[in-house]
mmCIF file of C-alpha atoms and ligand atoms in Angstrom:
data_model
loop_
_atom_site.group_PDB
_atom_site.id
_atom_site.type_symbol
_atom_site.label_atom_id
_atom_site.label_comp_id
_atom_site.label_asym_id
_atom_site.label_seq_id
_atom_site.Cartn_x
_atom_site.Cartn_y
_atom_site.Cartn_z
ATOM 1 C CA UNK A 322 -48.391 117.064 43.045
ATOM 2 C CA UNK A 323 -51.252 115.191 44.037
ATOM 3 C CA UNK A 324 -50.916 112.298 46.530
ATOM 4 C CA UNK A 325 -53.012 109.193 45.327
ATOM 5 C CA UNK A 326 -51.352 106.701 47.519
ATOM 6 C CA UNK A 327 -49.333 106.943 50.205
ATOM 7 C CA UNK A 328 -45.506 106.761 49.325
ATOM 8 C CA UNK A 329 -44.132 104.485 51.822
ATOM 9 C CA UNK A 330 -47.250 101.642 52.112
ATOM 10 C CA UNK A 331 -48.865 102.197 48.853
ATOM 11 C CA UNK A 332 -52.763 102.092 50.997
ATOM 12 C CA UNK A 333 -55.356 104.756 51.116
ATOM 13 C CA UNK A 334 -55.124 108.214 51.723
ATOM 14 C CA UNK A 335 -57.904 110.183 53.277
ATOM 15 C CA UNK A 336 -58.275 113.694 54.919
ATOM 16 C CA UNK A 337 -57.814 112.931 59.029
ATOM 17 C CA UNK A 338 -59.911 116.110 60.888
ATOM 18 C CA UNK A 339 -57.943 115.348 63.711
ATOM 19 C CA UNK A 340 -54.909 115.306 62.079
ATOM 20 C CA UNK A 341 -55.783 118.203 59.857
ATOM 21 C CA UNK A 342 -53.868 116.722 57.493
ATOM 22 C CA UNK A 343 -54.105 114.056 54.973
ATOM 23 C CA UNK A 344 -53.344 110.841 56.411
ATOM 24 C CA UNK A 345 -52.087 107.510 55.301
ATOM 25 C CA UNK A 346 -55.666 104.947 56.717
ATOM 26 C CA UNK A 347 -52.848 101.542 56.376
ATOM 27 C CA UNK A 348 -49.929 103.295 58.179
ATOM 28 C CA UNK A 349 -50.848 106.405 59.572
ATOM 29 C CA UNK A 350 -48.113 108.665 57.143
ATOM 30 C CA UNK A 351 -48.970 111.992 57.058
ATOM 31 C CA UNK A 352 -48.978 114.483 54.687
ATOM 32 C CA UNK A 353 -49.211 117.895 55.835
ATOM 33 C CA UNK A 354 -51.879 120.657 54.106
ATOM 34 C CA UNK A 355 -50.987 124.072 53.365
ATOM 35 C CA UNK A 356 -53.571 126.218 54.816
ATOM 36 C CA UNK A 357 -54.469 129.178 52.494
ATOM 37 C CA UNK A 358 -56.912 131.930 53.220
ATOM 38 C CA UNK A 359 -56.399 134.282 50.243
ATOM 39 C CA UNK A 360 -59.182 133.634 47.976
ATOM 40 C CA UNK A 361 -62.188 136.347 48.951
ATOM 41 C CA UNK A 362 -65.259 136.697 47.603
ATOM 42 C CA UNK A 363 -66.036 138.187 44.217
ATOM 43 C CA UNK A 364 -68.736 139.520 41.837
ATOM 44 C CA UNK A 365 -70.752 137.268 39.923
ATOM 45 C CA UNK A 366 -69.010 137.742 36.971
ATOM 46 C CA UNK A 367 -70.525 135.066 34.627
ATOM 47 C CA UNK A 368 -74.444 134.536 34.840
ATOM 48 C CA UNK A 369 -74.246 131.877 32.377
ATOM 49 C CA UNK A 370 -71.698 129.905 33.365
ATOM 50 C CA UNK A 371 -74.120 127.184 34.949
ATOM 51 C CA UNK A 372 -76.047 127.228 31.362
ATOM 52 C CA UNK A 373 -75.211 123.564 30.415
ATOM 53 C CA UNK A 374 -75.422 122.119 34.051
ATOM 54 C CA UNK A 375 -78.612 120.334 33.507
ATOM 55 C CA UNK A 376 -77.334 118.298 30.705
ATOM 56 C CA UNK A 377 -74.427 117.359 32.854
ATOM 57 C CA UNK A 378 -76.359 116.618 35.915
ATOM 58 C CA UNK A 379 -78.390 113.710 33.277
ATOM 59 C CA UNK A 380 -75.764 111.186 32.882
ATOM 60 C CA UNK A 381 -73.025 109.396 35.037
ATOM 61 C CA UNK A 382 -68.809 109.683 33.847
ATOM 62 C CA UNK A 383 -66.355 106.865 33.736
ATOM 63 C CA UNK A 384 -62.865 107.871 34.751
ATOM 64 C CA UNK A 385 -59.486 105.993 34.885
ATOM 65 C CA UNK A 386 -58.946 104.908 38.586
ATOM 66 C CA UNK A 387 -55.428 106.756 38.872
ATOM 67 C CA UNK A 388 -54.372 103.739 41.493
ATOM 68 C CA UNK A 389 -55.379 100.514 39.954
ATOM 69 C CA UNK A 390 -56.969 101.791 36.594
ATOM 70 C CA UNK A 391 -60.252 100.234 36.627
ATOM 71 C CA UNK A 392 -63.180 102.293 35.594
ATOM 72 C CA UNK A 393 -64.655 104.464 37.918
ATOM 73 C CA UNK A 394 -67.873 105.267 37.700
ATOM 74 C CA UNK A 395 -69.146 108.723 38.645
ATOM 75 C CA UNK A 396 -72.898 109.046 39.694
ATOM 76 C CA UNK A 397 -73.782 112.240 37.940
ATOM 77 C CA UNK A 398 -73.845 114.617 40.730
ATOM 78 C CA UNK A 399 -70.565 113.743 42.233
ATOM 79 C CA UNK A 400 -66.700 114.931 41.536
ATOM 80 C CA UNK A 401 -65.302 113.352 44.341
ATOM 81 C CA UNK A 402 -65.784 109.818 45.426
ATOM 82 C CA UNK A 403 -64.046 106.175 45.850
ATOM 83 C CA UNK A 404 -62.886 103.425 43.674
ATOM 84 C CA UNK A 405 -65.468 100.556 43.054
ATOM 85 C CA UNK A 406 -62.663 98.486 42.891
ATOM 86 C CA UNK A 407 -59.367 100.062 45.391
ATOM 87 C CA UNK A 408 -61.919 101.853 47.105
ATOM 88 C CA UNK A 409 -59.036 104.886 47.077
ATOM 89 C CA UNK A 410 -60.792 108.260 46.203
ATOM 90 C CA UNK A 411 -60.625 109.645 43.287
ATOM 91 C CA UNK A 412 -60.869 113.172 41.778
ATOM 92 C CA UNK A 413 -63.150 114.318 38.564
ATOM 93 C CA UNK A 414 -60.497 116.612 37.048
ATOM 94 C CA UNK A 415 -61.540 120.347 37.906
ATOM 95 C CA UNK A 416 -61.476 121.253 34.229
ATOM 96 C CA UNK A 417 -63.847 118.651 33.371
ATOM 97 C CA UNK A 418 -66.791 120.653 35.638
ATOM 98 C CA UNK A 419 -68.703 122.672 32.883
ATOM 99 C CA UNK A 420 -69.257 125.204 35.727
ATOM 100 C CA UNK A 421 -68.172 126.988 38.649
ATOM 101 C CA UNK A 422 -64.632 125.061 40.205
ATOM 102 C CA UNK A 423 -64.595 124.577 44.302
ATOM 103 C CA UNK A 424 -63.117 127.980 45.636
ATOM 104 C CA UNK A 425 -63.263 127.135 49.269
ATOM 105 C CA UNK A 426 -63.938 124.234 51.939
ATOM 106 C CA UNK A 427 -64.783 124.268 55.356
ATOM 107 C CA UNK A 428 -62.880 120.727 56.202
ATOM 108 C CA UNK A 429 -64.516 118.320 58.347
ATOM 109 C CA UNK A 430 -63.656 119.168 62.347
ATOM 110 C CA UNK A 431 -65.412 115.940 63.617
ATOM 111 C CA UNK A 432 -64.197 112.865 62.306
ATOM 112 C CA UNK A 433 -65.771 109.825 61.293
ATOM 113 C CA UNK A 434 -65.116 108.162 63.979
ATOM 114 C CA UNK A 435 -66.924 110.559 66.407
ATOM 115 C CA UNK A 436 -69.979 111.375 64.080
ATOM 116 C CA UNK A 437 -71.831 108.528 64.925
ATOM 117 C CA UNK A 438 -71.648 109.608 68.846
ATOM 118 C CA UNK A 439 -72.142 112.987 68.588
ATOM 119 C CA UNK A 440 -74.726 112.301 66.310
ATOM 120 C CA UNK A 441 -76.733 110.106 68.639
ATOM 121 C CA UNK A 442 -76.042 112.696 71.981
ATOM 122 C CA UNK A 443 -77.301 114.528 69.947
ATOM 123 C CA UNK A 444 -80.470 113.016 69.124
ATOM 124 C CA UNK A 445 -81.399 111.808 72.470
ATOM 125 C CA UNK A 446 -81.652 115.316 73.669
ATOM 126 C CA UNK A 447 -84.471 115.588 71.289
ATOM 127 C CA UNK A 448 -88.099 115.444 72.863
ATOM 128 C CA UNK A 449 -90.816 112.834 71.981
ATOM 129 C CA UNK A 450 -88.610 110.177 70.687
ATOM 130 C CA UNK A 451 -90.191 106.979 70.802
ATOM 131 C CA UNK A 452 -88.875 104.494 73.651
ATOM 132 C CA UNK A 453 -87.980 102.058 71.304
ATOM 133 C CA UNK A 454 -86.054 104.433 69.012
ATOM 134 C CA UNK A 455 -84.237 106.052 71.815
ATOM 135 C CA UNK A 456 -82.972 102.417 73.063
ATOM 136 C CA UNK A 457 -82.040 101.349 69.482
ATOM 137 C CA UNK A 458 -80.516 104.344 67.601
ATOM 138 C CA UNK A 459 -79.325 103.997 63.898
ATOM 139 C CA UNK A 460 -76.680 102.451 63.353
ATOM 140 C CA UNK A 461 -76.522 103.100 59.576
ATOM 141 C CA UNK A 462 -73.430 104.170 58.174
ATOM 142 C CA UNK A 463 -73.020 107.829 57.989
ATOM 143 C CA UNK A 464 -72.122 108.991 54.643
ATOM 144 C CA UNK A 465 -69.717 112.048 54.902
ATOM 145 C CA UNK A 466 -70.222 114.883 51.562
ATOM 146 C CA UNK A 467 -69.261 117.946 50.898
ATOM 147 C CA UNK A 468 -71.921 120.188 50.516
ATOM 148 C CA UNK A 469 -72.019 122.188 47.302
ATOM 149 C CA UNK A 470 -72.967 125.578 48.539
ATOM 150 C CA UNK A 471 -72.386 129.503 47.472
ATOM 151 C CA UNK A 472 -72.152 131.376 50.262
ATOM 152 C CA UNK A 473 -72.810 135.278 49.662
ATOM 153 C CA UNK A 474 -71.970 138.821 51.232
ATOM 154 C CA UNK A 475 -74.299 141.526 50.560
ATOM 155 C CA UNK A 476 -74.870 145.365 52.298
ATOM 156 C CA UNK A 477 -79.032 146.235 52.239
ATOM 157 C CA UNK A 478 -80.247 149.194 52.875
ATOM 158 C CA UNK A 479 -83.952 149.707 53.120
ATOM 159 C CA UNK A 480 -86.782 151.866 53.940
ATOM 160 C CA UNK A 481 -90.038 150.434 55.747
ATOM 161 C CA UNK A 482 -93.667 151.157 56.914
ATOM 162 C CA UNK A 483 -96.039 149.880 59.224
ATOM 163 C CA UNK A 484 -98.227 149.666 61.636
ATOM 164 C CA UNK A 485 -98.771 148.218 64.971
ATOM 165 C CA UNK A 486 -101.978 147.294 66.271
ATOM 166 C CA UNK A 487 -102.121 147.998 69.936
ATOM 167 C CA UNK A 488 -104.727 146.977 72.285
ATOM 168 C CA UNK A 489 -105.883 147.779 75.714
ATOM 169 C CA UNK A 490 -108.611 146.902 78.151
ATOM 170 C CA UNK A 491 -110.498 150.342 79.510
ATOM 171 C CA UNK A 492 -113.372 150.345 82.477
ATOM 172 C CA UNK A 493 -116.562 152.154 81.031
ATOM 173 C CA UNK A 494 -119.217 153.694 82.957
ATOM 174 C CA UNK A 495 -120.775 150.633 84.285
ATOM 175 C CA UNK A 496 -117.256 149.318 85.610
ATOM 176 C CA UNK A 497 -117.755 146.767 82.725
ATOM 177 C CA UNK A 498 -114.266 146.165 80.786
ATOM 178 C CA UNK A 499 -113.750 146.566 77.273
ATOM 179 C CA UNK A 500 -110.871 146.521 75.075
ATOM 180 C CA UNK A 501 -109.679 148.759 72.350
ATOM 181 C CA UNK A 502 -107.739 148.693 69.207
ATOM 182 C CA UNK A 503 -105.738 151.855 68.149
ATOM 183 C CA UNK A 504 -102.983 151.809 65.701
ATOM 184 C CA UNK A 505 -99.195 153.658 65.421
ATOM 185 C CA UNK A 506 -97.808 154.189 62.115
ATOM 186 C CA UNK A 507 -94.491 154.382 62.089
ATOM 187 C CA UNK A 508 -91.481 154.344 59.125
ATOM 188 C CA UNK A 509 -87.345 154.280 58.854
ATOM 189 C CA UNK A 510 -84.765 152.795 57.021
ATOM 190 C CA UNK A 511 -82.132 150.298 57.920
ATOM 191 C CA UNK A 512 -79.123 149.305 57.196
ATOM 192 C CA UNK A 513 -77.113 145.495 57.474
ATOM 193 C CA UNK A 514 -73.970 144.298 56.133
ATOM 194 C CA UNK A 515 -74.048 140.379 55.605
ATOM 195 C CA UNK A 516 -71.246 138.760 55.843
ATOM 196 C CA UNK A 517 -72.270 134.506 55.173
ATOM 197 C CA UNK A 518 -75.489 133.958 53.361
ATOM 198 C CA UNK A 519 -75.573 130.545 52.739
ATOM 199 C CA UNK A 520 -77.514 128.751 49.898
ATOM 200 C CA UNK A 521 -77.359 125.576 49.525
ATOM 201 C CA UNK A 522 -76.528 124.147 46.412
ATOM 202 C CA UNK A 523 -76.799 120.768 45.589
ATOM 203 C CA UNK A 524 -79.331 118.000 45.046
ATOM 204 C CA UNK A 525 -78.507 116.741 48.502
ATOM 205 C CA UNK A 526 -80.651 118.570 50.560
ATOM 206 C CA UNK A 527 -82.708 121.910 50.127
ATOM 207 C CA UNK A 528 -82.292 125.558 51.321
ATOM 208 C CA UNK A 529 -84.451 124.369 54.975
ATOM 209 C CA UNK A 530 -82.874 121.708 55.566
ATOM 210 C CA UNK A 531 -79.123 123.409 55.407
ATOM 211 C CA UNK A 532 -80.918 126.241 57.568
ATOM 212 C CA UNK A 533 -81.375 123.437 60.077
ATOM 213 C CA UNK A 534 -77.754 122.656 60.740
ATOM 214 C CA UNK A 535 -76.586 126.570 60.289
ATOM 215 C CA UNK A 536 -74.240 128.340 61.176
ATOM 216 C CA UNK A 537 -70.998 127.026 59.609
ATOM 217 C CA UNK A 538 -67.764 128.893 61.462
ATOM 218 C CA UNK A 539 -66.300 130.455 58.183
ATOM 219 C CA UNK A 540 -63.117 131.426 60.034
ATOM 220 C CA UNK A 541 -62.220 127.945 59.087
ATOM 221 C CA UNK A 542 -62.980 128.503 55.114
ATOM 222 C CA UNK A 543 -60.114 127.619 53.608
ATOM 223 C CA UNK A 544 -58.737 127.832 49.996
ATOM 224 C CA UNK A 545 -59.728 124.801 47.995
ATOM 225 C CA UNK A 546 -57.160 121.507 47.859
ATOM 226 C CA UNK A 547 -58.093 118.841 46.968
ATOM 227 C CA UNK A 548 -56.199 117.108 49.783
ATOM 228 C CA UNK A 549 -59.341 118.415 52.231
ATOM 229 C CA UNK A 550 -61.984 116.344 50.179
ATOM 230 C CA UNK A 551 -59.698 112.671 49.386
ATOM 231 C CA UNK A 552 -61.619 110.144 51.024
ATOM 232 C CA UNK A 553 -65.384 111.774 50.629
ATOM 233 C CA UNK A 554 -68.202 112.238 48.579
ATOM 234 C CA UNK A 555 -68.485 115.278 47.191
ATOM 235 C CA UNK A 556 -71.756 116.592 44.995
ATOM 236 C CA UNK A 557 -71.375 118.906 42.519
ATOM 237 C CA UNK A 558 -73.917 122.435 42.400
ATOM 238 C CA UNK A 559 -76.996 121.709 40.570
ATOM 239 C CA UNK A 560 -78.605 125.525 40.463
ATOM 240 C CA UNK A 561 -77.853 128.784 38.829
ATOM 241 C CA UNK A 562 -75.547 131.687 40.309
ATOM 242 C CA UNK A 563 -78.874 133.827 39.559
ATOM 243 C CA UNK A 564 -81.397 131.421 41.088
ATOM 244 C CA UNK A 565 -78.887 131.093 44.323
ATOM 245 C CA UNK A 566 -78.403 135.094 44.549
ATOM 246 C CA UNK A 567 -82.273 135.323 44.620
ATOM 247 C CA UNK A 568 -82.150 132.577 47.340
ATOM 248 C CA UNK A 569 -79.583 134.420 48.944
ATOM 249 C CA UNK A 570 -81.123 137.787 49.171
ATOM 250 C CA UNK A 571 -84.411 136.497 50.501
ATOM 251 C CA UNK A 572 -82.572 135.672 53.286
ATOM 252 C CA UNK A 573 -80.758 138.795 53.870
ATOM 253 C CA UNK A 574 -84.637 140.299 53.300
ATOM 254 C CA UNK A 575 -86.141 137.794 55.964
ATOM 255 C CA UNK A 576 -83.053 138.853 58.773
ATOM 256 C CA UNK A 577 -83.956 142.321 57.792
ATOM 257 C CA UNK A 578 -87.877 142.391 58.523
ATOM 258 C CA UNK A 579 -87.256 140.334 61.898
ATOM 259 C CA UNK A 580 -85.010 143.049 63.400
ATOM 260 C CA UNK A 581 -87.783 145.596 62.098
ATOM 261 C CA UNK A 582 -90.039 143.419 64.030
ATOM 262 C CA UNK A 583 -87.450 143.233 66.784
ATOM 263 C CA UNK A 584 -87.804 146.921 67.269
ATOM 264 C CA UNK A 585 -90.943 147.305 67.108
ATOM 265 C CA UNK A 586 -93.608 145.085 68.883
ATOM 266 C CA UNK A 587 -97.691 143.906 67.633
ATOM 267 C CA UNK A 588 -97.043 144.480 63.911
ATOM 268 C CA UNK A 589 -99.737 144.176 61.971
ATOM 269 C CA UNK A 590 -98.704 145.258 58.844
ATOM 270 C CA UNK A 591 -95.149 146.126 57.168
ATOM 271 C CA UNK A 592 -93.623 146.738 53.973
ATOM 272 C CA UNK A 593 -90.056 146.575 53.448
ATOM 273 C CA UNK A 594 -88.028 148.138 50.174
ATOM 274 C CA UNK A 595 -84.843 146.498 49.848
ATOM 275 C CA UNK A 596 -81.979 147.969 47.603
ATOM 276 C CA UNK A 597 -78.882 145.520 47.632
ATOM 277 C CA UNK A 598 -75.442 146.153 47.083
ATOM 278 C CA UNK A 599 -72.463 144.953 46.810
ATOM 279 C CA UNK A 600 -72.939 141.449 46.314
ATOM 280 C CA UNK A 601 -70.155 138.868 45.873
ATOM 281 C CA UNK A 602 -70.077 135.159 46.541
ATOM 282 C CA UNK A 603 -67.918 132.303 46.288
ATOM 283 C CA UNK A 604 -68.141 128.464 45.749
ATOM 284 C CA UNK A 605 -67.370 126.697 48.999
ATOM 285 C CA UNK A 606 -67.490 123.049 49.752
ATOM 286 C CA UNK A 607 -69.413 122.780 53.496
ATOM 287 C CA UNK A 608 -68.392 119.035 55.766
ATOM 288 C CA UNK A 609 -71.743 117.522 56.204
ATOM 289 C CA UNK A 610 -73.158 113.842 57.557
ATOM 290 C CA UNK A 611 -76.181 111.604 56.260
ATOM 291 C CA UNK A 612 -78.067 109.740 58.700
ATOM 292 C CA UNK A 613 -80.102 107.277 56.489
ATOM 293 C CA UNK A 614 -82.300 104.575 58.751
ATOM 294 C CA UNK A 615 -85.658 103.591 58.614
ATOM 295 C CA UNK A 616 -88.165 103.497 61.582
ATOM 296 C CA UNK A 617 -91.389 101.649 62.114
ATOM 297 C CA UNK A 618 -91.203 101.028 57.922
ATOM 298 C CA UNK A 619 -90.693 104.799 57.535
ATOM 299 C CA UNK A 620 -87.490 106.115 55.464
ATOM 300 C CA UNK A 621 -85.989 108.987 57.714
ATOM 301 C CA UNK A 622 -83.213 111.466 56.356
ATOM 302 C CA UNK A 623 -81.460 113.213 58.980
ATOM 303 C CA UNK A 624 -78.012 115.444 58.292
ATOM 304 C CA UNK A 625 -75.385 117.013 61.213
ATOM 305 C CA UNK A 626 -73.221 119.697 60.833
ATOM 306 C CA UNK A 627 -69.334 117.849 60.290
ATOM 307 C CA UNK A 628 -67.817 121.083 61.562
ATOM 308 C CA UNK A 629 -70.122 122.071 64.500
ATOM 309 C CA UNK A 630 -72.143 119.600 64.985
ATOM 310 C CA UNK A 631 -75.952 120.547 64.600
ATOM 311 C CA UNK A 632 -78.359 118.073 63.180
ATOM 312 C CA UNK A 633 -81.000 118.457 61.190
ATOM 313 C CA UNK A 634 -83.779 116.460 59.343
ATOM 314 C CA UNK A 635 -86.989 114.824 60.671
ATOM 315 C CA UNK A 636 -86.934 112.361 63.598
ATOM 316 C CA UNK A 637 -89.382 109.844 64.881
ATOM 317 C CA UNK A 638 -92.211 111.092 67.383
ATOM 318 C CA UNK A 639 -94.038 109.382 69.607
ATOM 319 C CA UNK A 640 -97.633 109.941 68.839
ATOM 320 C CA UNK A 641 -98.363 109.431 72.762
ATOM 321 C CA UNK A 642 -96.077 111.512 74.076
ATOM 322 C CA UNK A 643 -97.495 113.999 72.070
ATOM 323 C CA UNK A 644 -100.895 113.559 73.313
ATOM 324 C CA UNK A 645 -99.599 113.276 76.691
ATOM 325 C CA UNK A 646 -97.610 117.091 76.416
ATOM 326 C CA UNK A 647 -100.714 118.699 74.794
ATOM 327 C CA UNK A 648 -103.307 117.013 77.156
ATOM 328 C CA UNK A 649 -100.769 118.750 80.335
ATOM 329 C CA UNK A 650 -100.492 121.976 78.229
ATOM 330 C CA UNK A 651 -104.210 122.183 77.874
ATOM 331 C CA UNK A 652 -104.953 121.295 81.374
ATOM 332 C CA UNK A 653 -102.374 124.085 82.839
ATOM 333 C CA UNK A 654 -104.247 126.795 80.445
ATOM 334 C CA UNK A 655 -107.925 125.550 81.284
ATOM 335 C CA UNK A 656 -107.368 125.371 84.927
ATOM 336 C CA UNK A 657 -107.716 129.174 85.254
ATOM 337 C CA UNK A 658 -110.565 129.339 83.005
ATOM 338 C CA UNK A 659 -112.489 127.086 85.099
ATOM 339 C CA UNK A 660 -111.642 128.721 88.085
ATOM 340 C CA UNK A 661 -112.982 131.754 86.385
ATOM 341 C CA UNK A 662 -116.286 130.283 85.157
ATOM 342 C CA UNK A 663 -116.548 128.585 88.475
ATOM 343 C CA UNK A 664 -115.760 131.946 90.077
ATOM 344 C CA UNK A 665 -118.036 134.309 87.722
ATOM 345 C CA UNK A 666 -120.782 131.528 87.750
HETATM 346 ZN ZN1 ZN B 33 -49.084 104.226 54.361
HETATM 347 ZN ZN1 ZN B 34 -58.958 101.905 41.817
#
């Protein structure tokens, strides 16, 4: 049955991370989750199940507020998110969603209590932050979503070519040094299983920016309640199953040509045939925060991680700090050199 209220005070309910359960906000009642892990990942078995998304995604829904029945108004990405009016969350019915339904959720590990902390240690140990940022931080509220994302398994198996381009300084005759290019061909084939391929979703953010806050621990994946999301914003998927498989093997692709690279070292050129196999997927909701502030007139988007904690986004540089690192970098490389000229000269 699905807890709208809490029993004994009638005030909000809301998924507590610390708790792990979901948790009366008025007088702390809990009410325990059942932790499932026994949906796996599957085929695609539908391409065109996404089909009439992008009508969806044009207009906002009204629902009945299940607590205080006002109207609630759905912004047209969103299945999950609060009362205008109780300010309790409330639930787009699952069968309503002309897609794919939530199969899994990573649930939120750092509350919202914390976020704004970690989220601003975590900042500060960012370099070239202007002095006046780093004394005044944002203070904005963070906004806590669940990331639409499909996250994907896949086994490649590919051959590859290439060639390295290696160089070497030789003495001639008059003592004089010279250097030479030769090249090594070399070929092989590899093989990776991958086990969480991540693609991002949503309209909240794109396929860099969720790179940014990787990895997500998918131990913690659980089977989808709607218990884990009461109390935050949740966006619904706004790309194909096909267009996020393509994302989802470029990725796979990308790992596989850097541990080509890996092996072998000055690559010059390399061409990699990928075969994939065995893919399956599934739909899992992923804890996320937004950092909106604005700095020096500047709108600034930053995200963190709401299981592990990374952050991603842009952040505010200081244009003379900068200046200041390149001007030391350039001065410990053109010491030498001068030395040099002064010593050849
Ligand atoms: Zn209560
Ligand atoms: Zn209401």
């Amino acid at each position: 049955m699905e807890i709208n209220v809490c029993s004994s005070c009638g005030g909000k309910v809301e998924f507590s991370p610390q708790d792990k359960a979901l948790k009366c906000v008025n007088c702390g009642n809990i009410y325990p989750i059942e932790y499932k892990q026994q949906v796996v990942k599957h085929p695609i078995m539908d391409y065109s199940v996404s089909a009439h998304l992008d009508a969806w995604h044009k207009e906002n829904r009204a629902y009945k507020c299940k607590v205080c029945g006002a109207q609630v108004t759905f912004n047209k990405y969103d299945i999950a998110t609060n009362c205008q009016y109780c300010h309790t969350s409330s639930l787009m019915p699952l069968k309503d969603l002309p897609g794919f339904k939530p199969e899994k959720v990573i649930p939120f590990k750092i509350d919202k209590n914390r976020a704004k902390d970690e989220f601003k240690s975590r900042v500060l140990k960012r370099k070239f932050l202007p002095n006046d940022f780093r004394k005044n931080l944002p203070t904005t509220d963070m906004g806590a979503t669940y990331l639409s994302a499909f996250n994907f398994e896949c086994f490649v198996s590919a051959s590859y070519k290439g060639r390295q381009r290696i160089s070497s300084t030789e003495r001639d005759r008059n003592g004089r040094t010279r250097t030479v290019t030769s090249y090594r061909y070399f070929s092989g084939n590899i093989e990776k299983q991958f086990d969480n391929l991540v693609v991002e979703a949503s309209d909240k953010i794109n396929q860099d920016e969720i790179a940014s806050i990787l990895p997500y621990d998918f131990s913690e994946s659980y089977d989808y309640d709607n218990k884990f999301i009461k109390g935050y914003n949740v966006g619904y998927y706004n790309q194909t199953i096909a267009e996020a498989q393509e994302v989802a093997k470029q990725d796979a692709l990308h790992q596989v040509e850097q541990a080509i690279r890996r092996k072998y070292s000055s690559i010059d050129s390399l061409t990699v045939n990928p075969t994939y196999s065995n893919i399956k997927y599934n739909y899992t909701l992923l804890p996320a925060y937004f950092v909106n502030f604005s700095y020096k007139n500047k709108p600034y988007i930053n995200v963190m991680n709401g299981q592990m904690g990374a952050i991603g986004g842009k952040l505010p540089k200081s244009p003379i700090k900068i200046t200041l690192f390149v001007l030391m970098i350039l001065l410990v490389l053109g010491l030498p050199i001068l030395f040099i000229l002064l010593a050849g000269g």
